[in-house]
Tab-separated table of C-alpha atoms and ligand atoms in Angstrom:
chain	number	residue	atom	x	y	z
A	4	UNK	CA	0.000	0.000	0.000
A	5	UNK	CA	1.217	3.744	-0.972
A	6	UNK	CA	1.847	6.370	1.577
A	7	UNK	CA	0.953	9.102	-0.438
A	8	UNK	CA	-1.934	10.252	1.195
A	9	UNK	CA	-2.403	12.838	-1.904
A	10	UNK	CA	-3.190	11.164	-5.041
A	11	UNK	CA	-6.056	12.933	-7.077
A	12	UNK	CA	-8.348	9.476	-7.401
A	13	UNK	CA	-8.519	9.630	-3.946
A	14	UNK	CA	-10.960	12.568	-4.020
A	15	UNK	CA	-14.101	12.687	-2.515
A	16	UNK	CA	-15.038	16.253	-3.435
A	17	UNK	CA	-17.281	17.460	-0.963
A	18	UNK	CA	-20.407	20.311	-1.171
A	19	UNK	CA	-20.320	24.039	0.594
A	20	UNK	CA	-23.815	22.221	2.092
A	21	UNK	CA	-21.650	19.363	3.337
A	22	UNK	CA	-19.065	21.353	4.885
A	23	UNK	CA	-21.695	23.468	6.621
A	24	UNK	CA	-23.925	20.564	7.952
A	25	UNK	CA	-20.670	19.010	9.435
A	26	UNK	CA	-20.101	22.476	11.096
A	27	UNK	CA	-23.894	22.893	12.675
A	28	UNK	CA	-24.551	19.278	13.087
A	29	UNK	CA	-21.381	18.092	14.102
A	30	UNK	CA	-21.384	14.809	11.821
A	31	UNK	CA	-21.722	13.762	8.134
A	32	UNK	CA	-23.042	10.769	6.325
A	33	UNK	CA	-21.029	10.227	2.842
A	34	UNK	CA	-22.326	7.392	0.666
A	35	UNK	CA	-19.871	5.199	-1.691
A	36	UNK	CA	-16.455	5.935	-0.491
A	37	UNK	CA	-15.000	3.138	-0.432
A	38	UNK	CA	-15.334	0.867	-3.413
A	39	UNK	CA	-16.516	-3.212	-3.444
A	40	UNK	CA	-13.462	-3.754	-5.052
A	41	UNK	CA	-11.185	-1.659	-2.881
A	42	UNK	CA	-12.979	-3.059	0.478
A	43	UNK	CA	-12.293	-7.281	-0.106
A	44	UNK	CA	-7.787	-6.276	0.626
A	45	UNK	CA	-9.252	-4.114	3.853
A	46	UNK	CA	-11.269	-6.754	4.862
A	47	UNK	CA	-9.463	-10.075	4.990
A	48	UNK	CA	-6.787	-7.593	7.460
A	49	UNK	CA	-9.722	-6.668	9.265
A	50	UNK	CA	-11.003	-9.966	10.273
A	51	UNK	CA	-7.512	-10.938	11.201
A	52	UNK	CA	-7.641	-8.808	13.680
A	53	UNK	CA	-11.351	-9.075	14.989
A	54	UNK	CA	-11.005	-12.908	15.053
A	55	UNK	CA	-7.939	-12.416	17.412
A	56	UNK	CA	-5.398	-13.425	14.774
A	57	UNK	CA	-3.257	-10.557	15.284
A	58	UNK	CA	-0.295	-11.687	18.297
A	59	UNK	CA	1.399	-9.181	20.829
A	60	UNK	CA	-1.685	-6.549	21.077
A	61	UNK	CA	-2.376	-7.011	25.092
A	62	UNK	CA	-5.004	-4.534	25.512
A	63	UNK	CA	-5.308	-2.941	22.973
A	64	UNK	CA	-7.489	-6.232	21.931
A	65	UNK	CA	-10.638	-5.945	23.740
A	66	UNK	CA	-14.133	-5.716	24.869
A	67	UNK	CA	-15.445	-2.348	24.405
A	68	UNK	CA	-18.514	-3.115	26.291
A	69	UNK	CA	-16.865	-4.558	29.304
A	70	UNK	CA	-14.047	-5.027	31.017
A	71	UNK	CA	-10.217	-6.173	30.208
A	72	UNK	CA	-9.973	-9.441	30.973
A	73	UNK	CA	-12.699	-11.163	29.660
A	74	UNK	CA	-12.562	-14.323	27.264
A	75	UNK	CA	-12.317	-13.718	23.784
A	76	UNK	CA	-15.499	-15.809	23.234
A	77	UNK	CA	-17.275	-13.395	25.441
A	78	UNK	CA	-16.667	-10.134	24.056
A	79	UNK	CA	-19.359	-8.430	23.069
A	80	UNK	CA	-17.868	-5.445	21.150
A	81	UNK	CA	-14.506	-6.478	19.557
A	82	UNK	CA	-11.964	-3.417	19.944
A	83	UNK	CA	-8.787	-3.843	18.130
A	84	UNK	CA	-7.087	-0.514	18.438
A	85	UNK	CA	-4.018	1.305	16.709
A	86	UNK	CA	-4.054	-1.779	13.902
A	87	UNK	CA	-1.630	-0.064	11.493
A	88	UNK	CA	0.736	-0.433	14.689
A	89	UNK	CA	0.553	-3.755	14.698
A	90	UNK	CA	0.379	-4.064	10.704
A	91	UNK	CA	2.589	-1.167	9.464
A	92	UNK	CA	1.647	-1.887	5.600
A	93	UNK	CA	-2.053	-1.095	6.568
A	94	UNK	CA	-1.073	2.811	6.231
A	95	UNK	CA	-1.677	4.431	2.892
A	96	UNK	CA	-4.398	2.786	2.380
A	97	UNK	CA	-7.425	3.717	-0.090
A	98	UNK	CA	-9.705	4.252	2.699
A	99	UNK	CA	-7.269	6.267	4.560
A	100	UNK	CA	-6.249	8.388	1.839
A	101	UNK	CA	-10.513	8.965	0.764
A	102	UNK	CA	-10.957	9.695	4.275
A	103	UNK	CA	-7.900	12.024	4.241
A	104	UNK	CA	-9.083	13.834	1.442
A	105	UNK	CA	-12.266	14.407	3.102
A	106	UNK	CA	-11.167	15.901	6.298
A	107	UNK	CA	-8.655	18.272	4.830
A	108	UNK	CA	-12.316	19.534	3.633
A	109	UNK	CA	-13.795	19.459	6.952
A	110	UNK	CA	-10.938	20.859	8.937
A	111	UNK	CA	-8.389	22.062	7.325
A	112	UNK	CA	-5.054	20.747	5.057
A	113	UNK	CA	-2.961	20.928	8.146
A	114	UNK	CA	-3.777	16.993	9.107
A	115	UNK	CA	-2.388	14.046	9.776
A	116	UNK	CA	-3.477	10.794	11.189
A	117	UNK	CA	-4.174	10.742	14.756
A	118	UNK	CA	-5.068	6.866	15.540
A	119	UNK	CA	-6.983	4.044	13.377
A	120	UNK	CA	-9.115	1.370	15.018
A	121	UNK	CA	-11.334	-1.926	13.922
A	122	UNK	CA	-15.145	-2.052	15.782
A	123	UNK	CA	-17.143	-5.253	15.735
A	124	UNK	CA	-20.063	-6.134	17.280
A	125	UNK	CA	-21.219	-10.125	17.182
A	126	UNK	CA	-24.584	-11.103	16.009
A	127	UNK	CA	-27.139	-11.016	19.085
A	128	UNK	CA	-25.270	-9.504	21.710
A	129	UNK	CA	-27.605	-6.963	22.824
A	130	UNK	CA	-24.910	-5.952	25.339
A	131	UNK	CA	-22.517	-4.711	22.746
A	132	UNK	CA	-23.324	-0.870	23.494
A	133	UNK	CA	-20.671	1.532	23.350
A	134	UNK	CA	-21.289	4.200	25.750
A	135	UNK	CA	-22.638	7.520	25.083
A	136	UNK	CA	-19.470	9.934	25.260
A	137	UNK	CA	-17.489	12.620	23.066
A	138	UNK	CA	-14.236	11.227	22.031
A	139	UNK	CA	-12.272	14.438	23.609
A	140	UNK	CA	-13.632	13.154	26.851
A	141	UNK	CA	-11.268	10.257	26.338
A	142	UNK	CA	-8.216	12.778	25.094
A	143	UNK	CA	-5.928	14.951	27.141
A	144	UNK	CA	-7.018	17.932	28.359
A	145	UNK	CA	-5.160	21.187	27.384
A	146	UNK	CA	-4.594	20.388	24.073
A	147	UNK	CA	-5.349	23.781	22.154
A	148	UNK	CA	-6.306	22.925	18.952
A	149	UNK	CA	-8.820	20.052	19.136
A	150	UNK	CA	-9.967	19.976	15.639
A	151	UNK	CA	-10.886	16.128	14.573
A	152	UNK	CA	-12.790	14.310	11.819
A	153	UNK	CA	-13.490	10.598	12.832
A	154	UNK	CA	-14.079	8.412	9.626
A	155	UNK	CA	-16.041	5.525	10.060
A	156	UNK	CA	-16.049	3.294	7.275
A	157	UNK	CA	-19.111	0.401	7.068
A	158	UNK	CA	-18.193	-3.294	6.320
A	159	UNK	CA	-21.798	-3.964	7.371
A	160	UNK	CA	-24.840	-2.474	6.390
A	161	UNK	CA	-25.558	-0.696	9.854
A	162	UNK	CA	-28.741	-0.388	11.136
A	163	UNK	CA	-30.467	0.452	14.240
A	164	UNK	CA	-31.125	-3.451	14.903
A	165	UNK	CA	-27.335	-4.039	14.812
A	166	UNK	CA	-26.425	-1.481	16.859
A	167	UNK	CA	-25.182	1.638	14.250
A	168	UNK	CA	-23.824	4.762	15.754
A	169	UNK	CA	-26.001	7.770	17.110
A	170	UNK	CA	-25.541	11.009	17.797
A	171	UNK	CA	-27.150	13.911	19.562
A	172	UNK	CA	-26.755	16.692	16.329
A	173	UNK	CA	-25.064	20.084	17.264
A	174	UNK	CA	-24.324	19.001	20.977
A	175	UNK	CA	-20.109	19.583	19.903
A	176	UNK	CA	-21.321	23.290	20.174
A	177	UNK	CA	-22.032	22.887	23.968
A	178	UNK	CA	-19.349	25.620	25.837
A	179	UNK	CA	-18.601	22.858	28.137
A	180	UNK	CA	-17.732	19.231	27.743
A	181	UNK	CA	-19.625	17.021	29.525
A	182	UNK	CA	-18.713	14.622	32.579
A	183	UNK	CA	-17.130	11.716	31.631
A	184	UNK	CA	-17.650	8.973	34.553
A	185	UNK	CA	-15.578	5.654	34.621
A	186	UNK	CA	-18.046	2.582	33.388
A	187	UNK	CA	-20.021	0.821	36.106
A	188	UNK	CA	-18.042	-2.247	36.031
A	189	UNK	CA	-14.720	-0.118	36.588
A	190	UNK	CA	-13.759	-1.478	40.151
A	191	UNK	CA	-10.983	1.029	40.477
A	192	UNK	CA	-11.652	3.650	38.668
A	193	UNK	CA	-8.466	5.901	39.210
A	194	UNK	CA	-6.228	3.092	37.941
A	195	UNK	CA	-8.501	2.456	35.127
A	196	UNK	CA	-6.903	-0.729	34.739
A	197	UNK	CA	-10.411	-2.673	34.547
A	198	UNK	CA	-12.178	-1.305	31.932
A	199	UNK	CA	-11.514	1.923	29.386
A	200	UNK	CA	-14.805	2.903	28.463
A	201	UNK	CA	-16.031	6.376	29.888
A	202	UNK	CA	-19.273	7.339	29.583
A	203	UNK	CA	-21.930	10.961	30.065
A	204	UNK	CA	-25.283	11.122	30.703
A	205	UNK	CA	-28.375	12.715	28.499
A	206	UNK	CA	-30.894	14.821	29.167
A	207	UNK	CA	-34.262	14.709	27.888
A	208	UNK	CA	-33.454	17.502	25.459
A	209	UNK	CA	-31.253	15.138	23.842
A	210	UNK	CA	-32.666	14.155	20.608
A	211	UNK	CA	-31.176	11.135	19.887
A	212	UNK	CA	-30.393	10.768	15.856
A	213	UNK	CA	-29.406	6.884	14.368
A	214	UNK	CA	-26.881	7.180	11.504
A	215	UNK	CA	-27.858	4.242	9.252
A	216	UNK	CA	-25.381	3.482	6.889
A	217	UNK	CA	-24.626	1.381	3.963
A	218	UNK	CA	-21.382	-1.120	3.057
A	219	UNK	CA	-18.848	1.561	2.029
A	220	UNK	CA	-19.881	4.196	2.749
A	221	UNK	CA	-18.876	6.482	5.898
A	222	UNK	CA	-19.940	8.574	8.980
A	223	UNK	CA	-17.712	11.485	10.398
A	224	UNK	CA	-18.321	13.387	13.437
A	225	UNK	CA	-16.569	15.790	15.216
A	226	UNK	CA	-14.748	15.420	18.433
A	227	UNK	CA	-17.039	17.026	20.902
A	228	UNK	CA	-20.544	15.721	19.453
A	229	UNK	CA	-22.085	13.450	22.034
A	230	UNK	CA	-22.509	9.804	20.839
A	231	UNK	CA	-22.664	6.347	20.949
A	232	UNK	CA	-24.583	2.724	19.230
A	233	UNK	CA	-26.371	0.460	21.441
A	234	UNK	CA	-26.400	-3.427	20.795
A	235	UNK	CA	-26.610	-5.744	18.036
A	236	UNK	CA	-29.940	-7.658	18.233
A	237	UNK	CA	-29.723	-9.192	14.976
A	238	UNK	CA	-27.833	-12.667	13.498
A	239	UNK	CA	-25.061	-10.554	11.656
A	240	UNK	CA	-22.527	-8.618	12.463
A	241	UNK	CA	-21.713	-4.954	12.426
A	242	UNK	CA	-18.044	-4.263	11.577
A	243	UNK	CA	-16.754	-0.539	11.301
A	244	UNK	CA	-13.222	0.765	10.565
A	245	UNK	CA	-12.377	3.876	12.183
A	246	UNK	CA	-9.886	6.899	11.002
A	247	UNK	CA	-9.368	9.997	13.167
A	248	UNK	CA	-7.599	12.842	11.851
A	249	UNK	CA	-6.363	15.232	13.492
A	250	UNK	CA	-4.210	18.685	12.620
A	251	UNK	CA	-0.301	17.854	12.282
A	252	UNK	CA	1.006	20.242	15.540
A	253	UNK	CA	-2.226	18.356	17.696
A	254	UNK	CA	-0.627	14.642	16.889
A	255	UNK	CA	2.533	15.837	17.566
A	256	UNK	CA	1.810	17.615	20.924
A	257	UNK	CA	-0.095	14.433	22.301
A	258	UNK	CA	2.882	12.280	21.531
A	259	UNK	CA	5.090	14.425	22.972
A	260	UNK	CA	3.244	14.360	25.914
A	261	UNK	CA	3.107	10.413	25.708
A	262	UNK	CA	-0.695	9.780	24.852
A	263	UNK	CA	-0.638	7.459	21.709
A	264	UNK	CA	-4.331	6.094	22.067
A	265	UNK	CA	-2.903	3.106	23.172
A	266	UNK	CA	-4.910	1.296	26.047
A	267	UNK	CA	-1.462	-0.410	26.598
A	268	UNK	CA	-0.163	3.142	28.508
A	269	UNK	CA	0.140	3.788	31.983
A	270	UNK	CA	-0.815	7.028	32.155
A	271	UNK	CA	-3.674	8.480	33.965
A	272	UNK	CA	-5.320	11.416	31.847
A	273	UNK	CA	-6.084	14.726	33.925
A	274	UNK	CA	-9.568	13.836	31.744
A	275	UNK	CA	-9.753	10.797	33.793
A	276	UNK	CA	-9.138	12.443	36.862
A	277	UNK	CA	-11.458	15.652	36.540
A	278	UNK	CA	-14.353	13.054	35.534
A	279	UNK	CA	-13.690	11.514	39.172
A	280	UNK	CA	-14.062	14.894	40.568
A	281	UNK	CA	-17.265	15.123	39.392
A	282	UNK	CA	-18.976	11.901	40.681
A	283	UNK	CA	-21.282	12.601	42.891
B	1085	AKG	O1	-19.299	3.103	15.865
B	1085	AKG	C1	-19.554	2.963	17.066
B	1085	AKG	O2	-20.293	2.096	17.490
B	1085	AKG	C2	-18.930	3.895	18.075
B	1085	AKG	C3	-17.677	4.533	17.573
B	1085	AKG	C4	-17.206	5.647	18.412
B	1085	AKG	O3	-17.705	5.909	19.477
B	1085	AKG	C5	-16.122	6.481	17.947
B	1085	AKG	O4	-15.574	6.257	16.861
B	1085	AKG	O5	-15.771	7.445	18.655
């Protein structure tokens, strides 16, 4: 696969209406990004690492909707994190590079990757939820320039039975983040070595919005929007692969700070810490 995240087929010329519905909505649904052709390669990676093929990952290979730990046969939500870490020749690829192209339209031409990661939720496992959050609740604080654009490519149709992302439109205008409380099964929470999932609550003005979409093509939201995809009641799967990008100086700052999205790190996140000063 190329690293030249530039080439002109990867285009995926975007409207002025576009651009200004990610702005007020804070998310985008783009059909037919990613080819039938172009998603078999992505794919037969992809289920090497959701089957548990991949060696060497230690937590960065887990349930999403539970805690570390857990058999593999149990996990509800399979979270394989930072994959082009573990598989170098995954970067460059088509999807990548489409969903490059796009955010330089969303955010700016300053951007680089920030992390990639591989979502799948087995057939009737009404338990694989991920959480309602915003993804900077998860980030360092004090990071000035937060600007993201989270691709999230389909290898499943997704629907509301199996669990597709939602969102609560224009709530990444809010002045304040939310409060991001350690998941209920997180014994000790300040270590947060059971379980990595973080989660806010909504309020009845929360109007709730399911992002149905089909194979190949994508959702992007922004980094503050709340959000989140409850279970998968049907027999099939839903499998999404995720790209975040971020602007160049941002990646840079957060690695030079040590956060690399990894949940393999040590470190505890003042986010972590100011969401346990705000349990009640
Ligand atoms: O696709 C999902 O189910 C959730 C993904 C998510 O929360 C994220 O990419 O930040």
């Amino acid at each position: 696969m190329s690293n030249d995240l530039s080439a002109p087929s990867d285009d995926y010329p975007l409207s002025a209406e576009q651009i200004a519905s990610y702005q007020r909505d804070g998310y985008l649904i783009l059909p037919n990004v990613v080819t039938e052709s172009e998603l078999l390669p992505l794919e037969s990676t992809f289920q090497r690492f959701i089957e548990g093929r991949v060696p060497g990952m230690g937590r960065d290979f887990c349930d999403m909707s539970g805690p570390y730990g857990r058999a593999f046969e149990d996990f509800n939500l399979v979270n394989a994190v930072l994959p082009r870490v573990y598989e170098p020749q995954l970067s460059g690829n088509v999807f990548e590079r489409r969903a490059a192209a796009i955010a330089r339209q969303l955010i700016g031409d300053d951007i680089a990757l920030d992390y990639d990661q591989f979502l799948a939720k087995r057939p009737k496992r009404a338990r694989a939820v991920f959480a309602w959050h915003q993804d900077l609740g998860y980030w360092p604080t004090g990071t000035p320039d937060t600007r993201t654009a989270t691709c999230s490519l389909a290898l499943d149709d997704a629907t509301l039975e199996n669990g597709c992302l939602q969102v609560v439109p224009g709530s990444h205008r809010e002045a304040e983040l939310r409060a991001h409380r350690p998941s209920a099964w997180s014994l000790s929470p300040e270590l947060r070595e059971e379980a990595h999932t973080l989660t806010v609550e909504l309020g009845p003005a929360d109007a709730i919005v399911p992002l149905p979409v089909r194979r190949g093509s994508i959702t992007v939201h922004n980094e503050r929007i709340v959000h989140g995809s409850p279970g998968n009641t049907t027999g099939g799967w839903r499998r999404t692969y995720i790209v975040a990008f971020r602007s160049q100086q941002t990646v840079e700052y957060e690695r030079s700070i040590g956060f690399t999205h990894s949940h393999n790190d040590s470190i505890n996140w003042k986010t972590h810490l100011q969401a346990l000063e705000l349990q009640p």
